PDB file of C-alpha atoms in Angstrom:
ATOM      1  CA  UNK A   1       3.537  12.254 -29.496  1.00 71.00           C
ATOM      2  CA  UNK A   2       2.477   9.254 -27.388  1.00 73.00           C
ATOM      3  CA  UNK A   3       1.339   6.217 -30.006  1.00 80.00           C
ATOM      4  CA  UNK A   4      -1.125   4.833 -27.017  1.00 92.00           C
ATOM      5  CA  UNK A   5      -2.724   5.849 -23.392  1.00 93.00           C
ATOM      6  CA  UNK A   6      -0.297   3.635 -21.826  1.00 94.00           C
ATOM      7  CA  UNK A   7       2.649   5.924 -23.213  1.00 94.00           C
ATOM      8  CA  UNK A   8       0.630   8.799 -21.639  1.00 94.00           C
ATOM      9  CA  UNK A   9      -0.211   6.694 -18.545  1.00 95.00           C
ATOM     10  CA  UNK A  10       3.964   6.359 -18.382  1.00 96.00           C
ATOM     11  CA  UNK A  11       4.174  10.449 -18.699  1.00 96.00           C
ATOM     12  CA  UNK A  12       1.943  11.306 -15.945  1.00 96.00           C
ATOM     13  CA  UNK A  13       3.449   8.415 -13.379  1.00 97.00           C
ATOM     14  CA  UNK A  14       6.796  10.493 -14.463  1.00 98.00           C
ATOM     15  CA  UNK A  15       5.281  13.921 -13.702  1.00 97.00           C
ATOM     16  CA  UNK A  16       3.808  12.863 -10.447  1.00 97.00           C
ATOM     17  CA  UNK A  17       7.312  11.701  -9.239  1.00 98.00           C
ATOM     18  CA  UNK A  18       8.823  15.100 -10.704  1.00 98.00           C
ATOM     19  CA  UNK A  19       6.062  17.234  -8.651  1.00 98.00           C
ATOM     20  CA  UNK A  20       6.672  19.671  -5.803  1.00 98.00           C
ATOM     21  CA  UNK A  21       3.885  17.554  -3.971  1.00 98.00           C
ATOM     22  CA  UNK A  22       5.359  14.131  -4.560  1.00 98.00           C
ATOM     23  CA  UNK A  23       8.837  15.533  -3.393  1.00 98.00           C
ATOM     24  CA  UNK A  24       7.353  17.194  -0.295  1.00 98.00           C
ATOM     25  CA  UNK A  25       5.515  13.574   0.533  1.00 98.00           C
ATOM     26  CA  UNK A  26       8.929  11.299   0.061  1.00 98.00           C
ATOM     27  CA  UNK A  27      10.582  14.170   2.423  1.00 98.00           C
ATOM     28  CA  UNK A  28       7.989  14.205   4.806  1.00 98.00           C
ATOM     29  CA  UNK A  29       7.651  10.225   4.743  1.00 98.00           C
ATOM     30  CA  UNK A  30      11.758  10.017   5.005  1.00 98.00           C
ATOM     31  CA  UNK A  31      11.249  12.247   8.024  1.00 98.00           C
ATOM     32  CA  UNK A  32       8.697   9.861   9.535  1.00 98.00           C
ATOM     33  CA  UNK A  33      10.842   6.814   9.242  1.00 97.00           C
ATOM     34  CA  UNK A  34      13.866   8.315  10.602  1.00 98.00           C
ATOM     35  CA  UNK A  35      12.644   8.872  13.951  1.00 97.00           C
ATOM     36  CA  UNK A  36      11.832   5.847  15.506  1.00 96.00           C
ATOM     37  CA  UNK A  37       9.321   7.069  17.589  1.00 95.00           C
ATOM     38  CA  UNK A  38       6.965   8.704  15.154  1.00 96.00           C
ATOM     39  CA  UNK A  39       7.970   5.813  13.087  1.00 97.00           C
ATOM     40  CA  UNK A  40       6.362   3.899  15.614  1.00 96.00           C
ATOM     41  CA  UNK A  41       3.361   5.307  15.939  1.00 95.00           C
ATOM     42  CA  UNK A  42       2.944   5.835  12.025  1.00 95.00           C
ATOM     43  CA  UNK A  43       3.217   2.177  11.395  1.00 95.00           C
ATOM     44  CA  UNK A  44       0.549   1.212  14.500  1.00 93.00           C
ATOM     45  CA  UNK A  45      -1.721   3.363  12.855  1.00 92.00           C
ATOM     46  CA  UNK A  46      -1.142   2.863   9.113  1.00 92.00           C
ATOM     47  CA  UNK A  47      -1.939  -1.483  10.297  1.00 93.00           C
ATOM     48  CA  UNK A  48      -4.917  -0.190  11.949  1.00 93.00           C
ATOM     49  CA  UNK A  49      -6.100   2.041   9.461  1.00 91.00           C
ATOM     50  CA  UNK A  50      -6.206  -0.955   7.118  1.00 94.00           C
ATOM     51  CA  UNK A  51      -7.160  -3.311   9.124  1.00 93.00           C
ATOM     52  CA  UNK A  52     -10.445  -1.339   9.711  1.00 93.00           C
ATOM     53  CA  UNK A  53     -10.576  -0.465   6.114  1.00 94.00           C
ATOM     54  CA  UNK A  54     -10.510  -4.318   5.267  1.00 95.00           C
ATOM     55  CA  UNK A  55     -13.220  -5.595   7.726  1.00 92.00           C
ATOM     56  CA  UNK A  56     -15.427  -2.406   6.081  1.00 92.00           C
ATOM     57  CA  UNK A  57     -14.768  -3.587   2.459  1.00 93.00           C
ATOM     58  CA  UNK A  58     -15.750  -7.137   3.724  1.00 94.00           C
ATOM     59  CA  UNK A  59     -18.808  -6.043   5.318  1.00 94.00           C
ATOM     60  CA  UNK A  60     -17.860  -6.514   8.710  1.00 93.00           C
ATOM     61  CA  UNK A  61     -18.972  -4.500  11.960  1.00 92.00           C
ATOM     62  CA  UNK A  62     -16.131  -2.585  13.200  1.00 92.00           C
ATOM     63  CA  UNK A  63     -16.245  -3.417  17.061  1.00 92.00           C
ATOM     64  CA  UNK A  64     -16.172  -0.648  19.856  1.00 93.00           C
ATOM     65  CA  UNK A  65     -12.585  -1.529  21.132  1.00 93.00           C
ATOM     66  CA  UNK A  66     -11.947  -1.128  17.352  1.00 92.00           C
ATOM     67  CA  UNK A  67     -12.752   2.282  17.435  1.00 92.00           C
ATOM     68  CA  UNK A  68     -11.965   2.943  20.524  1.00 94.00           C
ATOM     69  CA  UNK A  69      -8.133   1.987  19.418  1.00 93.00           C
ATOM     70  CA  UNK A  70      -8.400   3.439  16.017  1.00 92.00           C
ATOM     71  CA  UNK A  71      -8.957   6.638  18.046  1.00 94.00           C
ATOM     72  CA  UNK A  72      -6.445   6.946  20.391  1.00 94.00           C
ATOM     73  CA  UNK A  73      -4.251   5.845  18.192  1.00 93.00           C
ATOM     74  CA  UNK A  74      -5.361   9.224  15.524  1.00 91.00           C
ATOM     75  CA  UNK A  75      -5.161  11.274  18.304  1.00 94.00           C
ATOM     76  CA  UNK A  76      -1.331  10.026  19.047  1.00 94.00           C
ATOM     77  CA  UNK A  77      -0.747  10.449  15.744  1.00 92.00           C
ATOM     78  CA  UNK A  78      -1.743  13.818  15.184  1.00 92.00           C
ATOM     79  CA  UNK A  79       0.390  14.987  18.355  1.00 95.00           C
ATOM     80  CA  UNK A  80       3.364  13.956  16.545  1.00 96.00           C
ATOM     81  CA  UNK A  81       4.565  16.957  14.581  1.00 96.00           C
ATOM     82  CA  UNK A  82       6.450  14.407  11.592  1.00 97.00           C
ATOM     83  CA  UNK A  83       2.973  12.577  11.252  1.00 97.00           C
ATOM     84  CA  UNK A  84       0.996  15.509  10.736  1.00 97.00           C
ATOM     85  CA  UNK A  85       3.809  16.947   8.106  1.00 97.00           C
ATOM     86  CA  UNK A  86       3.103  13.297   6.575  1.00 97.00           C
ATOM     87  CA  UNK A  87      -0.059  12.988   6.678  1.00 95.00           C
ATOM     88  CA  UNK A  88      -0.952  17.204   5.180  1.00 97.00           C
ATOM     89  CA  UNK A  89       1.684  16.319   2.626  1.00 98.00           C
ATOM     90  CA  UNK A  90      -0.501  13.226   1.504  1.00 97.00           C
ATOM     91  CA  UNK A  91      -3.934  15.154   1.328  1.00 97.00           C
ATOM     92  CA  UNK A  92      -1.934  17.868  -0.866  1.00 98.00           C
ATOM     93  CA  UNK A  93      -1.022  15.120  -2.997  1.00 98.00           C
ATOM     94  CA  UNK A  94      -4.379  12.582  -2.797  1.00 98.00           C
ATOM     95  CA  UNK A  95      -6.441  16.749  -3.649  1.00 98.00           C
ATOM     96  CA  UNK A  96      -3.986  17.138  -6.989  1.00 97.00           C
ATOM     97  CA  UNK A  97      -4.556  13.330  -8.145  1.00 98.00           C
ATOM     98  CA  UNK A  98      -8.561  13.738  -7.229  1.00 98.00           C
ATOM     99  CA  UNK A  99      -8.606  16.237  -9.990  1.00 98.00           C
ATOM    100  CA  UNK A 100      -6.228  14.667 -12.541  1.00 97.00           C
ATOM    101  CA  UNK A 101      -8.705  11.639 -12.308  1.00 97.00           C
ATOM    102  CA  UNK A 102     -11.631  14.321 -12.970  1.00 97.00           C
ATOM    103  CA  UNK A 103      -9.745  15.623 -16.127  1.00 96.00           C
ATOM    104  CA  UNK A 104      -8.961  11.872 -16.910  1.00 95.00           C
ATOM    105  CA  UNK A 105     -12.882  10.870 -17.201  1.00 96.00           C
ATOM    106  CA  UNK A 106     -14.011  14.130 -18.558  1.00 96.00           C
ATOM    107  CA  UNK A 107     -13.986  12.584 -22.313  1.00 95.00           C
ATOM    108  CA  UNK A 108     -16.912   9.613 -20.707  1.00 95.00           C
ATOM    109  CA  UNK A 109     -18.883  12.130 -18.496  1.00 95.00           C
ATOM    110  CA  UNK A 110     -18.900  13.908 -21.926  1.00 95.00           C
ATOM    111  CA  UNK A 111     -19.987  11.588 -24.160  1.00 94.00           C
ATOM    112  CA  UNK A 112     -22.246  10.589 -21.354  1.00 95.00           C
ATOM    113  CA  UNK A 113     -23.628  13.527 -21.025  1.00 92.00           C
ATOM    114  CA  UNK A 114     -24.684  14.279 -24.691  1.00 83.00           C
ATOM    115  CA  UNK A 115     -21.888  16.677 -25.690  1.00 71.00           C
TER     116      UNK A 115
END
């Protein structure tokens, strides 16, 4: 048994890397960067993706030819076939982790909560 939530921290990190949706996200990414084109594109929109998601956290407007790039560049994104095997194989992922988290704060919505 664990002697501390760090120990358990440690566990779950290890589970996460041993899980079918972990393993089908490295694959998916290793497909990604070995073709250069979808490579390519991944990595324009991955910079603009943060980019955007730094001027929000700022406060920032996000400017029309902003968006206007942010789009085009989803939309050449999602025609390549790698991309979209990255970025489904991320939402599995980001959809199991969402509800680990909800187990993980169910003791302080609990106590919260009056029971």
């Amino acid at each position: 048994m664990p002697a501390n939530l760090y120990e358990y921290a440690y566990m779950l990190e290890k589970g996460i890397r041993n899980s079918g949706e972990f393993a089908t996200l490295k694959q998916a990414y290793e497909n990604v960067q070995a073709n250069s084109g979808a490579k390519a594109l991944f990595d324009h929109f991955r910079h603009l993706q943060l980019k955007l998601q730094e001027k929000q956290v700022q406060g920032l407007p996000i400017t029309e030819e902003e968006a206007k790039q942010a789009q085009a560049s989803m939309a050449a994104a999602q025609a390549n076939l790698a991309i979209v095997q990255l970025i489904n194989a991320e939402q599995r992922l980001s959809a199991v982790l969402n509800e680990i988290n909800k187990i993980l704060v169910k003791p302080i919505e609990e106590l919260y909560a009056g029971k």
